[in-house]
PDB file of N, CA and C in Angstrom:
ATOM      1  N   MET A   1       0.839  -1.183   0.000  1.00  0.00           N
ATOM      2  CA  MET A   1       0.000   0.000   0.000  1.00  0.00           C
ATOM      3  C   MET A   1       0.887   1.251   0.000  1.00  0.00           C
ATOM      4  N   ILE A   2       0.542   2.206  -0.835  1.00  0.00           N
ATOM      5  CA  ILE A   2       1.265   3.471  -0.887  1.00  0.00           C
ATOM      6  C   ILE A   2       0.515   4.469  -0.009  1.00  0.00           C
ATOM      7  N   LEU A   3       1.224   5.019   0.961  1.00  0.00           N
ATOM      8  CA  LEU A   3       0.607   5.980   1.869  1.00  0.00           C
ATOM      9  C   LEU A   3       0.578   7.357   1.213  1.00  0.00           C
ATOM     10  N   LYS A   4      -0.533   8.014   1.278  1.00  0.00           N
ATOM     11  CA  LYS A   4      -0.694   9.329   0.660  1.00  0.00           C
ATOM     12  C   LYS A   4      -1.005  10.421   1.670  1.00  0.00           C
ATOM     13  N   ASN A   5      -1.625  10.062   2.800  1.00  0.00           N
ATOM     14  CA  ASN A   5      -2.005  11.063   3.798  1.00  0.00           C
ATOM     15  C   ASN A   5      -0.865  11.269   4.782  1.00  0.00           C
ATOM     16  N   TYR A   6      -0.621  12.508   5.102  1.00  0.00           N
ATOM     17  CA  TYR A   6       0.517  12.828   5.959  1.00  0.00           C
ATOM     18  C   TYR A   6       0.167  13.976   6.887  1.00  0.00           C
ATOM     19  N   SER A   7       1.038  14.152   7.857  1.00  0.00           N
ATOM     20  CA  SER A   7       0.954  15.319   8.730  1.00  0.00           C
ATOM     21  C   SER A   7       2.363  15.832   8.969  1.00  0.00           C
ATOM     22  N   ILE A   8       2.445  17.082   9.279  1.00  0.00           N
ATOM     23  CA  ILE A   8       3.721  17.717   9.605  1.00  0.00           C
ATOM     24  C   ILE A   8       3.736  17.918  11.114  1.00  0.00           C
ATOM     25  N   PRO A   9       4.722  17.347  11.801  1.00  0.00           N
ATOM     26  CA  PRO A   9       4.773  17.511  13.257  1.00  0.00           C
ATOM     27  C   PRO A   9       4.778  18.989  13.653  1.00  0.00           C
ATOM     28  N   HIS A  10       4.166  19.289  14.782  1.00  0.00           N
ATOM     29  CA  HIS A  10       4.109  20.670  15.273  1.00  0.00           C
ATOM     30  C   HIS A  10       5.490  21.235  15.573  1.00  0.00           C
ATOM     31  N   SER A  11       6.464  20.358  15.743  1.00  0.00           N
ATOM     32  CA  SER A  11       7.821  20.810  16.050  1.00  0.00           C
ATOM     33  C   SER A  11       8.561  21.322  14.817  1.00  0.00           C
ATOM     34  N   VAL A  12       7.997  21.120  13.624  1.00  0.00           N
ATOM     35  CA  VAL A  12       8.668  21.526  12.378  1.00  0.00           C
ATOM     36  C   VAL A  12       8.129  22.878  11.928  1.00  0.00           C
ATOM     37  N   MET A  13       9.062  23.816  11.739  1.00  0.00           N
ATOM     38  CA  MET A  13       8.690  25.182  11.339  1.00  0.00           C
ATOM     39  C   MET A  13       9.521  25.630  10.150  1.00  0.00           C
ATOM     40  N   LEU A  14       8.936  26.469   9.342  1.00  0.00           N
ATOM     41  CA  LEU A  14       9.629  27.068   8.214  1.00  0.00           C
ATOM     42  C   LEU A  14      10.246  28.382   8.658  1.00  0.00           C
ATOM     43  N   GLN A  15      11.495  28.591   8.319  1.00  0.00           N
ATOM     44  CA  GLN A  15      12.200  29.830   8.633  1.00  0.00           C
ATOM     45  C   GLN A  15      12.794  30.380   7.340  1.00  0.00           C
ATOM     46  N   CYS A  16      12.585  31.639   7.066  1.00  0.00           N
ATOM     47  CA  CYS A  16      13.211  32.288   5.921  1.00  0.00           C
ATOM     48  C   CYS A  16      14.208  33.308   6.467  1.00  0.00           C
ATOM     49  N   ILE A  17      15.460  33.103   6.153  1.00  0.00           N
ATOM     50  CA  ILE A  17      16.521  33.984   6.627  1.00  0.00           C
ATOM     51  C   ILE A  17      17.274  34.485   5.399  1.00  0.00           C
ATOM     52  N   ASP A  18      17.207  35.785   5.179  1.00  0.00           N
ATOM     53  CA  ASP A  18      17.767  36.392   3.975  1.00  0.00           C
ATOM     54  C   ASP A  18      17.164  35.690   2.761  1.00  0.00           C
ATOM     55  N   ASP A  19      17.992  35.102   1.909  1.00  0.00           N
ATOM     56  CA  ASP A  19      17.494  34.422   0.714  1.00  0.00           C
ATOM     57  C   ASP A  19      17.431  32.912   0.896  1.00  0.00           C
ATOM     58  N   GLU A  20      17.540  32.453   2.126  1.00  0.00           N
ATOM     59  CA  GLU A  20      17.573  31.019   2.390  1.00  0.00           C
ATOM     60  C   GLU A  20      16.286  30.562   3.076  1.00  0.00           C
ATOM     61  N   THR A  21      15.770  29.420   2.625  1.00  0.00           N
ATOM     62  CA  THR A  21      14.586  28.827   3.226  1.00  0.00           C
ATOM     63  C   THR A  21      15.037  27.626   4.038  1.00  0.00           C
ATOM     64  N   LEU A  22      14.668  27.619   5.317  1.00  0.00           N
ATOM     65  CA  LEU A  22      15.098  26.560   6.224  1.00  0.00           C
ATOM     66  C   LEU A  22      13.902  25.923   6.902  1.00  0.00           C
ATOM     67  N   LEU A  23      14.013  24.625   7.153  1.00  0.00           N
ATOM     68  CA  LEU A  23      13.075  23.948   8.033  1.00  0.00           C
ATOM     69  C   LEU A  23      13.790  23.765   9.353  1.00  0.00           C
ATOM     70  N   PHE A  24      13.098  24.055  10.436  1.00  0.00           N
ATOM     71  CA  PHE A  24      13.672  23.873  11.757  1.00  0.00           C
ATOM     72  C   PHE A  24      12.789  22.905  12.527  1.00  0.00           C
ATOM     73  N   ASP A  25      13.405  21.876  13.076  1.00  0.00           N
ATOM     74  CA  ASP A  25      12.689  20.919  13.909  1.00  0.00           C
ATOM     75  C   ASP A  25      13.081  21.186  15.348  1.00  0.00           C
ATOM     76  N   SER A  26      12.175  21.770  16.110  1.00  0.00           N
ATOM     77  CA  SER A  26      12.491  22.126  17.491  1.00  0.00           C
ATOM     78  C   SER A  26      12.678  20.889  18.379  1.00  0.00           C
ATOM     79  N   ALA A  27      12.157  19.741  17.960  1.00  0.00           N
ATOM     80  CA  ALA A  27      12.334  18.519  18.744  1.00  0.00           C
ATOM     81  C   ALA A  27      13.779  18.028  18.679  1.00  0.00           C
ATOM     82  N   THR A  28      14.423  18.199  17.519  1.00  0.00           N
ATOM     83  CA  THR A  28      15.810  17.747  17.357  1.00  0.00           C
ATOM     84  C   THR A  28      16.795  18.911  17.350  1.00  0.00           C
ATOM     85  N   GLU A  29      16.254  20.133  17.251  1.00  0.00           N
ATOM     86  CA  GLU A  29      17.047  21.353  17.139  1.00  0.00           C
ATOM     87  C   GLU A  29      17.944  21.359  15.908  1.00  0.00           C
ATOM     88  N   LEU A  30      17.447  20.741  14.820  1.00  0.00           N
ATOM     89  CA  LEU A  30      18.193  20.691  13.564  1.00  0.00           C
ATOM     90  C   LEU A  30      17.529  21.586  12.518  1.00  0.00           C
ATOM     91  N   PHE A  31      18.360  22.207  11.693  1.00  0.00           N
ATOM     92  CA  PHE A  31      17.920  22.997  10.554  1.00  0.00           C
ATOM     93  C   PHE A  31      18.172  22.210   9.282  1.00  0.00           C
ATOM     94  N   PHE A  32      17.296  22.380   8.300  1.00  0.00           N
ATOM     95  CA  PHE A  32      17.444  21.759   6.993  1.00  0.00           C
ATOM     96  C   PHE A  32      17.230  22.838   5.938  1.00  0.00           C
ATOM     97  N   SER A  33      18.201  23.016   5.069  1.00  0.00           N
ATOM     98  CA  SER A  33      18.123  24.023   4.030  1.00  0.00           C
ATOM     99  C   SER A  33      17.349  23.489   2.831  1.00  0.00           C
ATOM    100  N   LEU A  34      16.455  24.311   2.290  1.00  0.00           N
ATOM    101  CA  LEU A  34      15.682  23.932   1.113  1.00  0.00           C
ATOM    102  C   LEU A  34      16.115  24.764  -0.081  1.00  0.00           C
ATOM    103  N   ASN A  35      16.292  24.112  -1.223  1.00  0.00           N
ATOM    104  CA  ASN A  35      16.529  24.868  -2.446  1.00  0.00           C
ATOM    105  C   ASN A  35      15.184  25.404  -2.937  1.00  0.00           C
ATOM    106  N   GLU A  36      15.183  26.077  -4.047  1.00  0.00           N
ATOM    107  CA  GLU A  36      13.953  26.705  -4.548  1.00  0.00           C
ATOM    108  C   GLU A  36      12.857  25.674  -4.793  1.00  0.00           C
ATOM    109  N   THR A  37      13.214  24.534  -5.370  1.00  0.00           N
ATOM    110  CA  THR A  37      12.236  23.482  -5.636  1.00  0.00           C
ATOM    111  C   THR A  37      11.715  22.895  -4.331  1.00  0.00           C
ATOM    112  N   GLY A  38      12.609  22.636  -3.382  1.00  0.00           N
ATOM    113  CA  GLY A  38      12.192  22.112  -2.081  1.00  0.00           C
ATOM    114  C   GLY A  38      11.250  23.055  -1.363  1.00  0.00           C
ATOM    115  N   ALA A  39      11.529  24.341  -1.438  1.00  0.00           N
ATOM    116  CA  ALA A  39      10.661  25.339  -0.806  1.00  0.00           C
ATOM    117  C   ALA A  39       9.272  25.329  -1.451  1.00  0.00           C
ATOM    118  N   MET A  40       9.247  25.178  -2.761  1.00  0.00           N
ATOM    119  CA  MET A  40       7.983  25.112  -3.489  1.00  0.00           C
ATOM    120  C   MET A  40       7.195  23.860  -3.074  1.00  0.00           C
ATOM    121  N   PHE A  41       7.885  22.725  -2.986  1.00  0.00           N
ATOM    122  CA  PHE A  41       7.232  21.488  -2.556  1.00  0.00           C
ATOM    123  C   PHE A  41       6.704  21.637  -1.135  1.00  0.00           C
ATOM    124  N   TRP A  42       7.520  22.189  -0.247  1.00  0.00           N
ATOM    125  CA  TRP A  42       7.113  22.334   1.159  1.00  0.00           C
ATOM    126  C   TRP A  42       5.895  23.239   1.296  1.00  0.00           C
ATOM    127  N   GLU A  43       5.883  24.321   0.535  1.00  0.00           N
ATOM    128  CA  GLU A  43       4.747  25.246   0.590  1.00  0.00           C
ATOM    129  C   GLU A  43       3.452  24.520   0.249  1.00  0.00           C
ATOM    130  N   SER A  44       3.500  23.698  -0.799  1.00  0.00           N
ATOM    131  CA  SER A  44       2.304  22.952  -1.180  1.00  0.00           C
ATOM    132  C   SER A  44       1.959  21.895  -0.135  1.00  0.00           C
ATOM    133  N   MET A  45       2.968  21.211   0.395  1.00  0.00           N
ATOM    134  CA  MET A  45       2.713  20.201   1.417  1.00  0.00           C
ATOM    135  C   MET A  45       2.132  20.820   2.685  1.00  0.00           C
ATOM    136  N   SER A  46       2.516  22.036   2.988  1.00  0.00           N
ATOM    137  CA  SER A  46       1.993  22.726   4.172  1.00  0.00           C
ATOM    138  C   SER A  46       0.518  23.075   4.025  1.00  0.00           C
ATOM    139  N   ALA A  47       0.075  23.201   2.782  1.00  0.00           N
ATOM    140  CA  ALA A  47      -1.310  23.587   2.521  1.00  0.00           C
ATOM    141  C   ALA A  47      -2.255  22.390   2.411  1.00  0.00           C
ATOM    142  N   HIS A  48      -1.713  21.191   2.343  1.00  0.00           N
ATOM    143  CA  HIS A  48      -2.527  19.989   2.131  1.00  0.00           C
ATOM    144  C   HIS A  48      -2.117  18.891   3.108  1.00  0.00           C
ATOM    145  N   THR A  49      -2.860  17.799   3.089  1.00  0.00           N
ATOM    146  CA  THR A  49      -2.518  16.637   3.917  1.00  0.00           C
ATOM    147  C   THR A  49      -2.524  15.359   3.087  1.00  0.00           C
ATOM    148  N   ASN A  50      -2.570  15.500   1.761  1.00  0.00           N
ATOM    149  CA  ASN A  50      -2.597  14.351   0.872  1.00  0.00           C
ATOM    150  C   ASN A  50      -1.600  14.582  -0.257  1.00  0.00           C
ATOM    151  N   LEU A  51      -0.724  13.615  -0.458  1.00  0.00           N
ATOM    152  CA  LEU A  51       0.340  13.764  -1.446  1.00  0.00           C
ATOM    153  C   LEU A  51      -0.182  13.846  -2.870  1.00  0.00           C
ATOM    154  N   ASP A  52      -1.297  13.179  -3.164  1.00  0.00           N
ATOM    155  CA  ASP A  52      -1.887  13.283  -4.501  1.00  0.00           C
ATOM    156  C   ASP A  52      -2.294  14.723  -4.796  1.00  0.00           C
ATOM    157  N   ARG A  53      -2.852  15.397  -3.812  1.00  0.00           N
ATOM    158  CA  ARG A  53      -3.269  16.798  -4.000  1.00  0.00           C
ATOM    159  C   ARG A  53      -2.056  17.695  -4.234  1.00  0.00           C
ATOM    160  N   VAL A  54      -0.973  17.437  -3.513  1.00  0.00           N
ATOM    161  CA  VAL A  54       0.264  18.201  -3.695  1.00  0.00           C
ATOM    162  C   VAL A  54       0.766  18.012  -5.124  1.00  0.00           C
ATOM    163  N   TYR A  55       0.821  16.774  -5.574  1.00  0.00           N
ATOM    164  CA  TYR A  55       1.269  16.459  -6.931  1.00  0.00           C
ATOM    165  C   TYR A  55       0.411  17.189  -7.965  1.00  0.00           C
ATOM    166  N   GLU A  56      -0.905  17.096  -7.818  1.00  0.00           N
ATOM    167  CA  GLU A  56      -1.813  17.753  -8.763  1.00  0.00           C
ATOM    168  C   GLU A  56      -1.601  19.268  -8.785  1.00  0.00           C
ATOM    169  N   GLU A  57      -1.475  19.869  -7.609  1.00  0.00           N
ATOM    170  CA  GLU A  57      -1.284  21.322  -7.529  1.00  0.00           C
ATOM    171  C   GLU A  57       0.015  21.740  -8.217  1.00  0.00           C
ATOM    172  N   LEU A  58       1.086  21.014  -7.945  1.00  0.00           N
ATOM    173  CA  LEU A  58       2.375  21.359  -8.539  1.00  0.00           C
ATOM    174  C   LEU A  58       2.383  21.124 -10.046  1.00  0.00           C
ATOM    175  N   LEU A  59       1.729  20.070 -10.484  1.00  0.00           N
ATOM    176  CA  LEU A  59       1.658  19.775 -11.908  1.00  0.00           C
ATOM    177  C   LEU A  59       0.903  20.871 -12.658  1.00  0.00           C
ATOM    178  N   GLU A  60      -0.145  21.412 -12.033  1.00  0.00           N
ATOM    179  CA  GLU A  60      -0.914  22.500 -12.644  1.00  0.00           C
ATOM    180  C   GLU A  60      -0.129  23.811 -12.655  1.00  0.00           C
ATOM    181  N   ALA A  61       0.658  24.040 -11.630  1.00  0.00           N
ATOM    182  CA  ALA A  61       1.313  25.336 -11.452  1.00  0.00           C
ATOM    183  C   ALA A  61       2.628  25.478 -12.215  1.00  0.00           C
ATOM    184  N   TYR A  62       3.291  24.362 -12.517  1.00  0.00           N
ATOM    185  CA  TYR A  62       4.629  24.449 -13.096  1.00  0.00           C
ATOM    186  C   TYR A  62       4.723  23.626 -14.374  1.00  0.00           C
ATOM    187  N   ASP A  63       5.555  24.084 -15.273  1.00  0.00           N
ATOM    188  CA  ASP A  63       5.784  23.409 -16.543  1.00  0.00           C
ATOM    189  C   ASP A  63       6.834  22.323 -16.324  1.00  0.00           C
ATOM    190  N   VAL A  64       6.351  21.137 -15.974  1.00  0.00           N
ATOM    191  CA  VAL A  64       7.244  20.018 -15.682  1.00  0.00           C
ATOM    192  C   VAL A  64       6.588  18.734 -16.188  1.00  0.00           C
ATOM    193  N   ALA A  65       7.408  17.811 -16.657  1.00  0.00           N
ATOM    194  CA  ALA A  65       6.886  16.517 -17.095  1.00  0.00           C
ATOM    195  C   ALA A  65       6.331  15.763 -15.888  1.00  0.00           C
ATOM    196  N   PRO A  66       5.171  15.139 -16.024  1.00  0.00           N
ATOM    197  CA  PRO A  66       4.573  14.425 -14.896  1.00  0.00           C
ATOM    198  C   PRO A  66       5.514  13.401 -14.253  1.00  0.00           C
ATOM    199  N   GLU A  67       6.265  12.671 -15.071  1.00  0.00           N
ATOM    200  CA  GLU A  67       7.179  11.659 -14.546  1.00  0.00           C
ATOM    201  C   GLU A  67       8.303  12.297 -13.732  1.00  0.00           C
ATOM    202  N   GLN A  68       8.792  13.441 -14.201  1.00  0.00           N
ATOM    203  CA  GLN A  68       9.867  14.130 -13.484  1.00  0.00           C
ATOM    204  C   GLN A  68       9.377  14.665 -12.150  1.00  0.00           C
ATOM    205  N   LEU A  69       8.169  15.231 -12.140  1.00  0.00           N
ATOM    206  CA  LEU A  69       7.599  15.729 -10.891  1.00  0.00           C
ATOM    207  C   LEU A  69       7.396  14.589  -9.901  1.00  0.00           C
ATOM    208  N   GLU A  70       6.873  13.469 -10.379  1.00  0.00           N
ATOM    209  CA  GLU A  70       6.654  12.317  -9.495  1.00  0.00           C
ATOM    210  C   GLU A  70       7.975  11.847  -8.881  1.00  0.00           C
ATOM    211  N   GLU A  71       9.018  11.782  -9.693  1.00  0.00           N
ATOM    212  CA  GLU A  71      10.334  11.354  -9.201  1.00  0.00           C
ATOM    213  C   GLU A  71      10.902  12.356  -8.196  1.00  0.00           C
ATOM    214  N   ASP A  72      10.867  13.636  -8.551  1.00  0.00           N
ATOM    215  CA  ASP A  72      11.421  14.673  -7.675  1.00  0.00           C
ATOM    216  C   ASP A  72      10.656  14.784  -6.362  1.00  0.00           C
ATOM    217  N   LEU A  73       9.335  14.736  -6.440  1.00  0.00           N
ATOM    218  CA  LEU A  73       8.524  14.814  -5.226  1.00  0.00           C
ATOM    219  C   LEU A  73       8.761  13.590  -4.345  1.00  0.00           C
ATOM    220  N   GLY A  74       8.869  12.426  -4.958  1.00  0.00           N
ATOM    221  CA  GLY A  74       9.150  11.204  -4.207  1.00  0.00           C
ATOM    222  C   GLY A  74      10.481  11.267  -3.480  1.00  0.00           C
ATOM    223  N   THR A  75      11.500  11.782  -4.155  1.00  0.00           N
ATOM    224  CA  THR A  75      12.822  11.928  -3.542  1.00  0.00           C
ATOM    225  C   THR A  75      12.759  12.902  -2.372  1.00  0.00           C
ATOM    226  N   PHE A  76      12.100  14.036  -2.575  1.00  0.00           N
ATOM    227  CA  PHE A  76      11.963  15.048  -1.530  1.00  0.00           C
ATOM    228  C   PHE A  76      11.246  14.473  -0.312  1.00  0.00           C
ATOM    229  N   VAL A  77      10.130  13.802  -0.548  1.00  0.00           N
ATOM    230  CA  VAL A  77       9.351  13.222   0.547  1.00  0.00           C
ATOM    231  C   VAL A  77      10.163  12.153   1.273  1.00  0.00           C
ATOM    232  N   GLY A  78      10.939  11.379   0.539  1.00  0.00           N
ATOM    233  CA  GLY A  78      11.798  10.383   1.169  1.00  0.00           C
ATOM    234  C   GLY A  78      12.768  11.009   2.155  1.00  0.00           C
ATOM    235  N   HIS A  79      13.357  12.145   1.774  1.00  0.00           N
ATOM    236  CA  HIS A  79      14.270  12.860   2.684  1.00  0.00           C
ATOM    237  C   HIS A  79      13.520  13.388   3.912  1.00  0.00           C
ATOM    238  N   LEU A  80      12.312  13.888   3.706  1.00  0.00           N
ATOM    239  CA  LEU A  80      11.509  14.378   4.836  1.00  0.00           C
ATOM    240  C   LEU A  80      11.207  13.249   5.818  1.00  0.00           C
ATOM    241  N   ILE A  81      10.832  12.095   5.288  1.00  0.00           N
ATOM    242  CA  ILE A  81      10.526  10.943   6.140  1.00  0.00           C
ATOM    243  C   ILE A  81      11.766  10.530   6.923  1.00  0.00           C
ATOM    244  N   ASP A  82      12.902  10.446   6.231  1.00  0.00           N
ATOM    245  CA  ASP A  82      14.157  10.040   6.883  1.00  0.00           C
ATOM    246  C   ASP A  82      14.511  10.937   8.064  1.00  0.00           C
ATOM    247  N   GLN A  83      14.177  12.218   7.965  1.00  0.00           N
ATOM    248  CA  GLN A  83      14.525  13.178   9.013  1.00  0.00           C
ATOM    249  C   GLN A  83      13.383  13.410  10.008  1.00  0.00           C
ATOM    250  N   GLY A  84      12.260  12.726   9.813  1.00  0.00           N
ATOM    251  CA  GLY A  84      11.129  12.880  10.730  1.00  0.00           C
ATOM    252  C   GLY A  84      10.390  14.196  10.568  1.00  0.00           C
ATOM    253  N   LEU A  85      10.505  14.820   9.403  1.00  0.00           N
ATOM    254  CA  LEU A  85       9.879  16.112   9.170  1.00  0.00           C
ATOM    255  C   LEU A  85       8.443  16.003   8.656  1.00  0.00           C
ATOM    256  N   VAL A  86       8.046  14.802   8.303  1.00  0.00           N
ATOM    257  CA  VAL A  86       6.693  14.526   7.870  1.00  0.00           C
ATOM    258  C   VAL A  86       6.371  13.084   8.280  1.00  0.00           C
ATOM    259  N   VAL A  87       5.109  12.843   8.622  1.00  0.00           N
ATOM    260  CA  VAL A  87       4.679  11.522   9.083  1.00  0.00           C
ATOM    261  C   VAL A  87       3.505  11.089   8.209  1.00  0.00           C
ATOM    262  N   PHE A  88       3.619   9.913   7.617  1.00  0.00           N
ATOM    263  CA  PHE A  88       2.543   9.384   6.763  1.00  0.00           C
ATOM    264  C   PHE A  88       1.687   8.416   7.559  1.00  0.00           C
ATOM    265  N   SER A  89       0.401   8.365   7.186  1.00  0.00           N
ATOM    266  CA  SER A  89      -0.552   7.480   7.847  1.00  0.00           C
ATOM    267  C   SER A  89      -1.446   6.847   6.800  1.00  0.00           C
ATOM    268  N   GLU A  90      -2.180   5.828   7.223  1.00  0.00           N
ATOM    269  CA  GLU A  90      -3.104   5.139   6.310  1.00  0.00           C
ATOM    270  C   GLU A  90      -4.368   5.926   6.138  1.00  0.00           C
TER     271      GLU A  90
END
């Protein structure tokens, strides 16, 4: 089963410092730097709780091949899961 519904822990916050976008996890006290694409993905993920909706929104908003978006979003989400910055549920 592929999990699509997720939540962002309350300990994870977005910080913008100068031209840099950072995620800060107050539970671990770690910062994670986001590039422009990561910031765009995070913004959409912050507005939704379902990965399919995030994919659809990004596909509509940006000129990108569907396969490339699926791969890039999957990679990004994998990094978030590894760091505990997002939690998926059934």
